[in-house]
Amino acid sequence: MRGKPSAAAIRPAAKKKRRSSSTTSNVLSLLGAFVATSVALGLLLAGVLLPVTGMGGAGVKSGVKMFNNIPSEFAENALSQQSKILAKDGSVIATPYDENRIVVASSAIPKVMKDAQVAIEDERFYQHGALDKRGIARAIASNLFSSSTQGASTLTQQYVKVAAQRQALESGDKEAAKEAVAQSGAKAYIRKLKQLKYAVDLEKTHTKDQILTSYLNLVYFGQLQYGVEAASRHYFGHPAKDLTIAEAATLAGVVNLPDATNPVKNPEAAVKRRNIGIQKMIDQGFITEAQGRKAINSPLNLKLEENSSGGCATSKYPYYCDYVTQWIAQQPALGKTRKERLGKLRTGGLVIRTSLDPKKMAALDSNLKKRVPVENAADVQAAGVIIEPGTGYVEAMAQNTKYSVAGTDSFNTSVNYPRSGFPIGSTAKIFAIVEAMHQGRAVDSTVNVPRMNSTKEGRPVYNFTSQNFPGKCGQGRGVWSVGNDHQVPAGPMSLSKATAESVNTAFGVLVAQLGPCNVRDAYKRLGVYASDFKSGGWSEINPDPSSIVLGSGSSSPVMMANAFATVAADGKYCAPRPVVSIKQANGRPVKLAPNACKQVMPAEEARGVAKIFKSVLGPDGTAKSAALAEGRQAFGKTGTVDGSLHTWFVGSTPQYSTAIWVGRGGENTNPIKNVTIGPKHVGNFLYGGDIAAPVWKETMDAISKGLPKKAFPEPGSGVIKGDQITVPQLKGRSEADAKAELARLKLQATVVKQDSGEVSSGQVWKSDPAAGQKIGEGKKVTLYIKP
């Protein structure tokens, strides 16, 4: 078959007609294009069409000079290729890409594939330079004396043309992209001239194998597959290195006409084209006659690997994938702007290793959806997050919804609940205890539970006023009515008991003593902020008592899990993150900023907090049924918002911190009561201990199985009991005298002006802690003084 027109360039034959003026014009155009090219390359000396052009040596020299003066602007940009987001075990979470391409080295492309491409596209590839003079002569003769049109581009020229078009498209220059493939007119001549110069230069600086490898990594193989590696995996289900003769010839045949010879859409045309290529491989000595006959007689044998965009919508873990994508968009190491960073994700061939643990994800997801099924009749949603204390790595996140994408914006997805804001309820009480430890309160210290002084909707409440909460973070006008979920006797109560039973009024008094602004700062130290619905971002927790004490402000499961993880890590805060490392396509690591870890509270204080919150899982706690199997140590806190619209359990072991939210995620604001959610019927209101806590326990038991049973270190006696200073009797003494006495005992004094008929104006009528109680050195004593 040598000497025959190349099958790669054959076009459908036109019906034979008498040569018209139009046909003559086309022939002259072909001659003109050839002459321009020949002049530029000095090829007229070869004698091809020299009589036709009538040009002499001066013209040739001028053309060569003109050609050599063309600037060599062609540069091989890095090929757009798919990135990989990997789980902790190396399994693939997603493969984001604009072009589904996997760039491989020459060694990963078998000789049979290279031979097939050369045989069908450019059989003299290894003999000629950038321009094949013999091929041009053959094409000119064919185009002059037949009704068909034959090209003479070499593989190097084709590579340059496709690369130039791709570079123009990537830079947004549509006009340059058109010029890169112009077929007629002055632009075609200019394009041919430039691309020939680029091809000549490329042949000087690259080996034939380098050019062929680049070509096979670049070109389009149909079905949204770019490059031979992606095409091999898509059509045949295996890497390019395993291609057979028949498979290689099939792929080689697709390149020239990727739609017409698509093996999926047009299998007959693909087989015909494949067999032409196999015959050429035989004729050119790449394979034996026997090998070729066997390949020609073989079926297509497609084993399609389906892929869509490779993005989050097709991921097994779409919400986590979204989280990773958003995190990537904030990393300066990947670009100056959000757009540039996301572009790098889709085109840069990054290998992103995340902290996602598929086993933990499976446990969380199954337990969550078992208790709160997807699209349940009660219209209740749920979400959960698992974080590793001491690193901030997010190992799992799940929610009971179907992932969906609306419109064309890849981030316009159904809400990512683990990262969304919901009122946190009584889980907020941990921040009051964190601040109490910070201010020197002992674990065994007490707080006075106030006697109820009013009723609201038939329930006894205590009305806090601006006298309880004065100043910038105070109550302001009006009253703040606080009730408890059960009857609690007035009087001193230990911090552990108040926490275990979640006594709201006790924590109201405690925060009033500590100062709500100070407690708000504890939120910030542990990285917890409120969702800002106006901006869509995050802002400081509102300083009003309701938000600070009882969690009426909104925060996310990720932030809450991480706050508890900070306590579990002896006060070491690490910003939550889903990515462990990123490598570029060449294998070099991306220098990401190190995780922001810092000590935000002394280890002894963190241990005191953990000891207090262990009581929640104890026999008198609101989550006593959630105690972990085999006596494994943990601490945690339930949370319930009025109307049960949002319920929580957040808790931690030394190894893992998990937050579970169950509530209304949409516009439904009906209280969650008298409903059936999954296997559980909720007769009254839903509480954090009803579903959130069991999901937490089942998940933590599953992911902790087989791990060593670690215990939280016990705080020192000074943190547990303090220095045991007895609070003196201060009733009836003046403010100045009382302060002086407390200072002598190394206790701090705070003052609340509050009326009482028991003493004269300016005198103390009670203290908190009360007289006779023992507290630690440096702790605060609140003096209630009659105005």
XYZ file of N, CA and C in Angstrom, residues 296-466:
513
model
N -7.321 -7.772 12.593
C -8.389 -7.351 11.681
C -9.663 -8.155 11.919
N -9.508 -9.409 12.244
C -10.663 -10.285 12.443
C -11.236 -10.231 13.864
N -10.653 -9.419 14.724
C -11.124 -9.344 16.112
C -12.259 -8.327 16.242
N -13.162 -8.532 17.220
C -14.239 -7.553 17.454
C -13.677 -6.302 18.138
N -14.482 -5.262 18.197
C -14.053 -4.033 18.873
C -13.769 -4.286 20.354
N -14.631 -5.084 20.973
C -14.432 -5.478 22.375
C -14.310 -4.279 23.314
N -15.252 -3.357 23.203
C -15.239 -2.180 24.066
C -15.626 -2.552 25.492
N -14.975 -1.933 26.453
C -15.318 -2.083 27.868
C -15.358 -0.676 28.454
N -16.463 -0.022 28.233
C -16.546 1.406 28.549
C -16.476 1.678 30.042
N -15.635 2.618 30.398
C -15.606 3.174 31.750
C -16.311 4.509 31.681
N -17.522 4.563 32.215
C -18.295 5.793 32.118
C -17.730 6.853 33.045
N -17.691 8.063 32.581
C -17.348 9.199 33.427
C -18.076 10.417 32.902
N -18.510 11.260 33.826
C -19.174 12.500 33.408
C -18.176 13.626 33.590
N -18.471 14.544 34.469
C -17.545 15.656 34.676
C -16.397 15.263 35.582
N -16.546 14.123 36.293
C -15.524 13.748 37.243
C -15.538 14.599 38.497
N -16.516 15.490 38.620
C -16.575 16.407 39.749
C -17.358 15.833 40.906
N -17.779 16.723 41.799
C -18.421 16.292 43.044
C -19.762 15.602 42.813
N -20.469 15.988 41.753
C -21.794 15.418 41.509
C -21.731 13.912 41.291
N -20.600 13.413 40.789
C -20.472 11.976 40.535
C -19.682 11.267 41.624
N -19.292 11.989 42.656
C -18.494 11.400 43.720
C -19.362 10.581 44.670
N -18.742 9.588 45.285
C -19.422 8.814 46.324
C -19.622 9.671 47.570
N -18.794 10.689 47.711
C -18.841 11.571 48.876
C -18.986 13.026 48.409
N -20.126 13.372 47.829
C -20.237 14.693 47.181
C -20.084 15.876 48.120
N -20.621 15.772 49.349
C -20.535 16.916 50.259
C -19.101 17.124 50.752
N -18.406 16.048 51.005
C -17.000 16.157 51.385
C -16.190 16.708 50.215
N -16.511 16.256 49.024
C -15.847 16.749 47.815
C -16.053 18.260 47.675
N -17.269 18.728 47.931
C -17.550 20.162 47.923
C -16.674 20.897 48.940
N -16.548 20.295 50.117
C -15.742 20.886 51.187
C -14.287 21.032 50.728
N -13.747 19.983 50.120
C -12.371 20.015 49.613
C -12.223 21.102 48.551
N -13.198 21.169 47.642
C -13.136 22.154 46.559
C -13.124 23.570 47.104
N -13.985 23.834 48.075
C -14.028 25.166 48.670
C -12.738 25.470 49.414
N -12.160 24.474 50.057
C -10.891 24.668 50.771
C -9.772 24.983 49.780
N -9.741 24.250 48.672
C -8.743 24.482 47.625
C -8.840 25.918 47.116
N -10.074 26.413 46.972
C -10.293 27.758 46.429
C -9.734 28.852 47.327
N -9.366 28.513 48.553
C -8.851 29.506 49.501
C -7.333 29.419 49.690
N -6.656 28.535 48.937
C -5.234 28.316 49.167
C -4.358 29.174 48.247
N -3.640 30.143 48.793
C -2.794 31.026 47.974
C -1.726 30.280 47.185
N -1.293 29.133 47.673
C -0.240 28.383 46.979
C -0.686 27.899 45.606
N -1.990 27.890 45.346
C -2.516 27.400 44.067
C -2.936 28.528 43.132
N -2.680 29.764 43.503
C -3.027 30.875 42.626
C -3.400 32.114 43.399
N -3.425 33.242 42.693
C -3.697 34.516 43.342
C -5.185 34.750 43.585
N -6.029 34.158 42.748
C -7.468 34.386 42.861
C -8.201 33.058 43.002
N -9.441 33.162 43.448
C -10.291 31.975 43.560
C -10.436 31.287 42.199
N -10.642 32.080 41.156
C -10.822 31.534 39.811
C -9.578 30.775 39.367
N -8.417 31.349 39.646
C -7.158 30.713 39.243
C -6.950 29.400 40.002
N -7.298 29.382 41.282
C -7.100 28.171 42.088
C -8.025 27.050 41.632
N -9.272 27.395 41.355
C -10.206 26.372 40.888
C -9.836 25.901 39.489
N -9.283 26.816 38.679
C -8.791 26.418 37.364
C -7.659 25.417 37.483
N -6.785 25.643 38.465
C -5.683 24.706 38.716
C -6.226 23.340 39.134
N -7.282 23.344 39.911
C -7.899 22.090 40.341
C -8.429 21.306 39.146
N -9.039 22.001 38.189
C -9.678 21.320 37.052
C -8.705 20.980 35.922
N -7.554 21.634 35.881
C -6.670 21.429 34.736
C -5.245 21.036 35.101
N -4.882 21.125 36.373
C -3.478 21.007 36.735
C -2.965 19.617 37.036
N -3.809 18.601 36.971
C -3.329 17.259 37.275
C -2.852 17.101 38.705
N -3.498 17.814 39.619
C -3.097 17.743 41.029
C -3.475 16.397 41.638
N -2.693 15.965 42.590
C -3.048 14.784 43.388
C -3.264 15.282 44.808
N -4.526 15.290 45.229
C -4.913 15.876 46.507
C -5.265 14.749 47.469
N -4.446 14.581 48.471
C -4.703 13.522 49.464
C -5.434 14.150 50.648
N -6.605 13.613 50.942
C -7.440 14.168 52.003
C -7.388 13.297 53.255
N -8.048 13.777 54.291
C -8.111 13.032 55.550
C -9.367 12.171 55.639
N -10.156 12.122 54.576
C -11.384 11.322 54.607
C -11.041 9.850 54.821
N -11.688 9.254 55.820
C -11.514 7.832 56.119
C -12.795 7.106 55.693
N -12.744 6.322 54.613
C -13.961 5.673 54.115
C -14.690 4.826 55.163
N -13.951 4.181 56.061
C -14.606 3.351 57.086
C -15.372 4.219 58.076
N -14.768 5.299 58.488
C -15.474 6.207 59.412
C -16.652 6.858 58.700
N -16.449 7.204 57.441
C -17.537 7.804 56.664
C -18.713 6.841 56.550
N -18.421 5.580 56.309
C -19.487 4.578 56.178
C -20.249 4.429 57.485
N -19.516 4.402 58.610
C -20.175 4.258 59.914
C -21.064 5.457 60.206
N -20.550 6.649 59.990
C -21.329 7.859 60.252
C -22.542 7.930 59.349
N -22.335 7.688 58.067
C -23.418 7.815 57.091
C -24.530 6.809 57.359
N -24.162 5.567 57.627
C -25.193 4.530 57.826
C -25.966 4.760 59.118
N -25.291 5.123 60.192
C -25.981 5.356 61.462
C -26.879 6.585 61.391
N -26.405 7.605 60.712
C -27.191 8.829 60.575
C -28.479 8.567 59.795
N -28.340 7.877 58.678
C -29.502 7.655 57.804
C -30.423 6.559 58.358
N -29.891 5.686 59.183
C -30.744 4.682 59.827
C -31.684 5.354 60.819
N -31.163 6.307 61.577
C -31.971 7.004 62.586
C -32.821 8.115 61.989
N -32.283 8.769 60.956
C -33.011 9.875 60.304
C -32.984 9.617 58.794
N -33.903 8.809 58.289
C -33.863 8.416 56.879
C -33.960 9.613 55.927
N -33.411 9.419 54.738
C -33.500 10.436 53.691
C -34.968 10.644 53.322
N -35.362 11.914 53.195
C -36.729 12.288 52.796
C -37.772 11.624 53.691
N -37.538 11.644 55.011
C -38.502 11.050 55.937
C -39.773 11.890 56.017
N -40.856 11.253 56.403
C -42.173 11.906 56.427
C -42.236 13.052 57.431
N -41.389 13.014 58.443
C -41.411 14.067 59.462
C -40.674 15.326 59.007
N -40.015 15.256 57.844
C -39.252 16.391 57.308
C -38.193 16.860 58.300
N -37.416 15.898 58.780
C -36.320 16.190 59.702
C -35.008 15.828 59.011
N -34.029 16.705 59.162
C -32.725 16.484 58.540
C -31.678 16.198 59.615
N -30.527 15.722 59.164
C -29.459 15.405 60.113
C -28.116 15.516 59.423
N -27.095 15.804 60.227
C -25.735 15.899 59.693
C -24.751 15.524 60.787
N -23.571 15.082 60.373
C -22.542 14.721 61.338
C -21.151 14.947 60.796
N -20.203 15.151 61.708
C -18.803 15.406 61.349
C -17.902 14.685 62.346
N -16.809 14.099 61.850
C -15.798 13.480 62.711
C -14.468 14.189 62.470
N -13.820 14.637 63.552
C -12.545 15.354 63.470
C -11.541 14.708 64.414
N -10.296 14.700 64.009
C -9.235 14.152 64.841
C -8.662 15.240 65.744
N -8.751 15.083 67.066
C -8.157 16.065 67.978
C -6.651 16.169 67.777
N -6.148 17.387 67.865
C -4.709 17.604 67.757
C -4.200 17.809 66.357
N -5.049 17.567 65.334
C -4.646 17.808 63.942
C -5.653 18.682 63.198
N -6.922 18.603 63.588
C -7.969 19.323 62.878
C -8.438 18.626 61.624
N -7.893 17.442 61.318
C -8.284 16.758 60.091
C -9.726 16.247 60.183
N -10.507 16.616 59.180
C -11.898 16.176 59.100
C -11.912 14.822 58.407
N -12.296 13.781 59.153
C -12.203 12.421 58.627
C -13.513 11.914 58.040
N -14.610 12.573 58.353
C -15.887 12.144 57.779
C -16.905 13.263 57.937
N -17.815 13.341 56.993
C -18.982 14.210 57.133
C -20.120 13.611 56.317
N -21.310 13.678 56.892
C -22.452 13.051 56.233
C -23.712 13.840 56.527
N -24.717 13.659 55.685
C -26.032 14.227 55.931
C -27.071 13.386 55.218
N -28.310 13.496 55.675
C -29.357 12.591 55.182
C -30.126 13.205 54.017
N -29.416 13.728 53.033
C -30.079 14.307 51.863
C -29.445 13.765 50.596
N -30.172 13.935 49.487
C -29.629 13.576 48.184
C -28.905 14.785 47.611
N -27.682 14.563 47.193
C -26.886 15.654 46.632
C -27.469 16.078 45.286
N -27.526 17.362 45.067
C -28.024 17.852 43.782
C -27.298 19.126 43.415
N -27.242 19.393 42.132
C -26.633 20.617 41.620
C -27.668 21.340 40.780
N -27.867 22.621 41.044
C -28.831 23.418 40.289
C -28.084 24.376 39.382
N -28.605 24.581 38.167
C -28.012 25.553 37.259
C -26.638 25.106 36.787
N -25.792 26.083 36.447
C -24.472 25.778 35.909
C -23.363 26.050 36.906
N -23.693 26.659 38.021
C -22.686 26.971 39.029
C -22.402 25.719 39.854
N -21.148 25.264 39.816
C -20.828 24.008 40.490
C -20.977 24.102 42.005
N -21.095 25.328 42.538
C -21.249 25.461 43.983
C -22.696 25.731 44.377
N -23.579 25.761 43.395
C -24.994 25.969 43.695
C -25.623 24.611 43.976
N -25.188 24.009 45.068
C -25.626 22.660 45.411
C -26.618 22.696 46.554
N -27.203 21.539 46.809
C -28.020 21.441 48.004
C -27.117 21.714 49.199
N -27.670 22.263 50.266
C -26.877 22.807 51.369
C -25.953 21.752 51.976
N -24.720 22.160 52.210
C -23.753 21.284 52.870
C -23.932 21.449 54.375
N -24.854 20.683 54.964
C -25.244 20.865 56.363
C -24.091 20.796 57.373
N -23.115 19.908 57.188
C -22.031 19.882 58.187
C -21.286 21.206 58.313
N -21.370 22.044 57.276
C -20.661 23.311 57.309
C -21.610 24.496 57.412
N -22.898 24.231 57.621
C -23.895 25.291 57.707
C -24.167 25.645 59.166
N -24.819 26.779 59.355
C -25.069 27.252 60.707
C -26.446 26.901 61.228
N -26.484 26.392 62.463
C -27.730 26.116 63.164
C -27.565 26.557 64.621
N -28.644 27.006 65.277
C -28.552 27.296 66.713
C -28.017 26.077 67.464
N -27.050 26.302 68.347
C -26.325 25.172 68.944
C -26.868 24.725 70.295
N -27.870 25.452 70.839
C -28.480 25.012 72.090
C -27.478 24.894 73.214
N -27.716 23.946 74.098
C -26.914 23.827 75.326
C -25.515 23.281 75.109
N -25.159 22.908 73.871
C -23.753 22.580 73.645
C -22.894 23.819 73.905
N -23.536 25.009 73.887
C -22.834 26.266 74.171
C -22.278 26.307 75.588
N -22.791 25.474 76.468
C -22.365 25.539 77.873
C -20.890 25.191 78.067
N -20.309 24.532 77.079
C -18.895 24.211 77.229
C -18.042 25.472 77.251
N -18.489 26.533 76.564
C -17.688 27.755 76.503
C -17.731 28.509 77.837
N -18.848 28.389 78.536
C -18.922 28.983 79.885
C -17.961 28.268 80.824
N -17.893 26.950 80.725
C -16.995 26.200 81.593
C -15.531 26.463 81.208
N -15.263 26.600 79.909
C -13.903 26.936 79.475
C -13.468 28.259 80.098
N -14.364 29.248 80.085
C -14.026 30.547 80.666
C -13.947 30.460 82.187
N -14.795 29.637 82.790
C -14.740 29.470 84.250
C -13.376 28.917 84.670
N -12.888 27.912 83.937
C -11.554 27.381 84.229
C -10.491 28.456 84.007
N -10.696 29.248 82.951
C -9.739 30.310 82.629
C -9.654 31.346 83.743
N -10.794 31.589 84.388
C -10.824 32.587 85.459
C -10.490 31.994 86.833
N -10.106 30.721 86.851
C -9.628 30.136 88.103
C -10.658 29.363 88.887
N -11.853 29.155 88.346
C -12.832 28.323 89.056
C -12.321 26.889 89.117
N -12.660 26.220 90.181
C -12.263 24.819 90.331
C -13.364 23.907 89.809
N -12.955 22.688 89.430
C -13.929 21.703 88.958
C -14.999 21.468 90.014
N -14.602 21.403 91.286
C -15.541 21.116 92.376
C -16.259 22.361 92.888
N -16.064 23.487 92.266
C -16.717 24.713 92.740
C -18.208 24.668 92.427
N -18.929 25.607 93.031
C -20.386 25.621 92.880
C -20.857 26.935 92.290
N -22.100 26.882 91.864
C -22.789 28.074 91.395
C -24.173 28.060 92.034
N -24.674 29.246 92.405
C -25.992 29.311 93.036
C -27.097 29.247 91.991
N -27.973 28.262 92.125
C -29.152 28.195 91.264
C -30.184 29.166 91.829
N -30.636 30.143 91.055
C -31.570 31.134 91.605
C -32.974 30.547 91.765
N -33.715 31.120 92.681
C -35.100 30.702 92.858
C -35.946 31.339 91.755
N -36.821 30.565 91.141
C -37.652 31.085 90.058
C -38.461 32.277 90.561
N -38.534 33.326 89.750
C -39.233 34.538 90.190
C -40.372 34.953 89.265
N -40.737 34.050 88.309
C -41.839 34.388 87.412
C -42.292 33.122 86.690
N -43.293 33.285 85.839
C -43.733 32.181 84.982
C -43.861 32.685 83.548
N -43.714 31.751 82.607
C -43.869 32.074 81.189
C -44.506 30.880 80.507
N -45.672 31.130 79.893
C -46.434 30.065 79.234
C -46.669 28.891 80.180
N -46.942 29.233 81.428
C -47.254 28.225 82.419
C -46.068 27.540 83.051
N -44.851 27.952 82.659
C -43.645 27.323 83.192
C -42.935 28.287 84.123
N -42.363 27.760 85.232
C -41.584 28.645 86.119
C -40.296 29.081 85.413
N -39.963 30.362 85.546
C -38.757 30.899 84.922
C -38.071 31.855 85.888
N -36.827 32.143 85.581
C -36.126 33.202 86.294
C -35.876 34.320 85.289
N -36.278 35.525 85.635
C -36.114 36.665 84.745
C -34.794 37.372 85.040
N -33.857 37.218 84.108
C -32.604 37.962 84.196
C -32.817 39.348 83.607
N -32.170 40.323 84.204
C -32.318 41.696 83.729
C -30.941 42.306 83.492
N -30.934 43.583 83.178
C -29.673 44.296 82.959
C -28.844 44.366 84.238
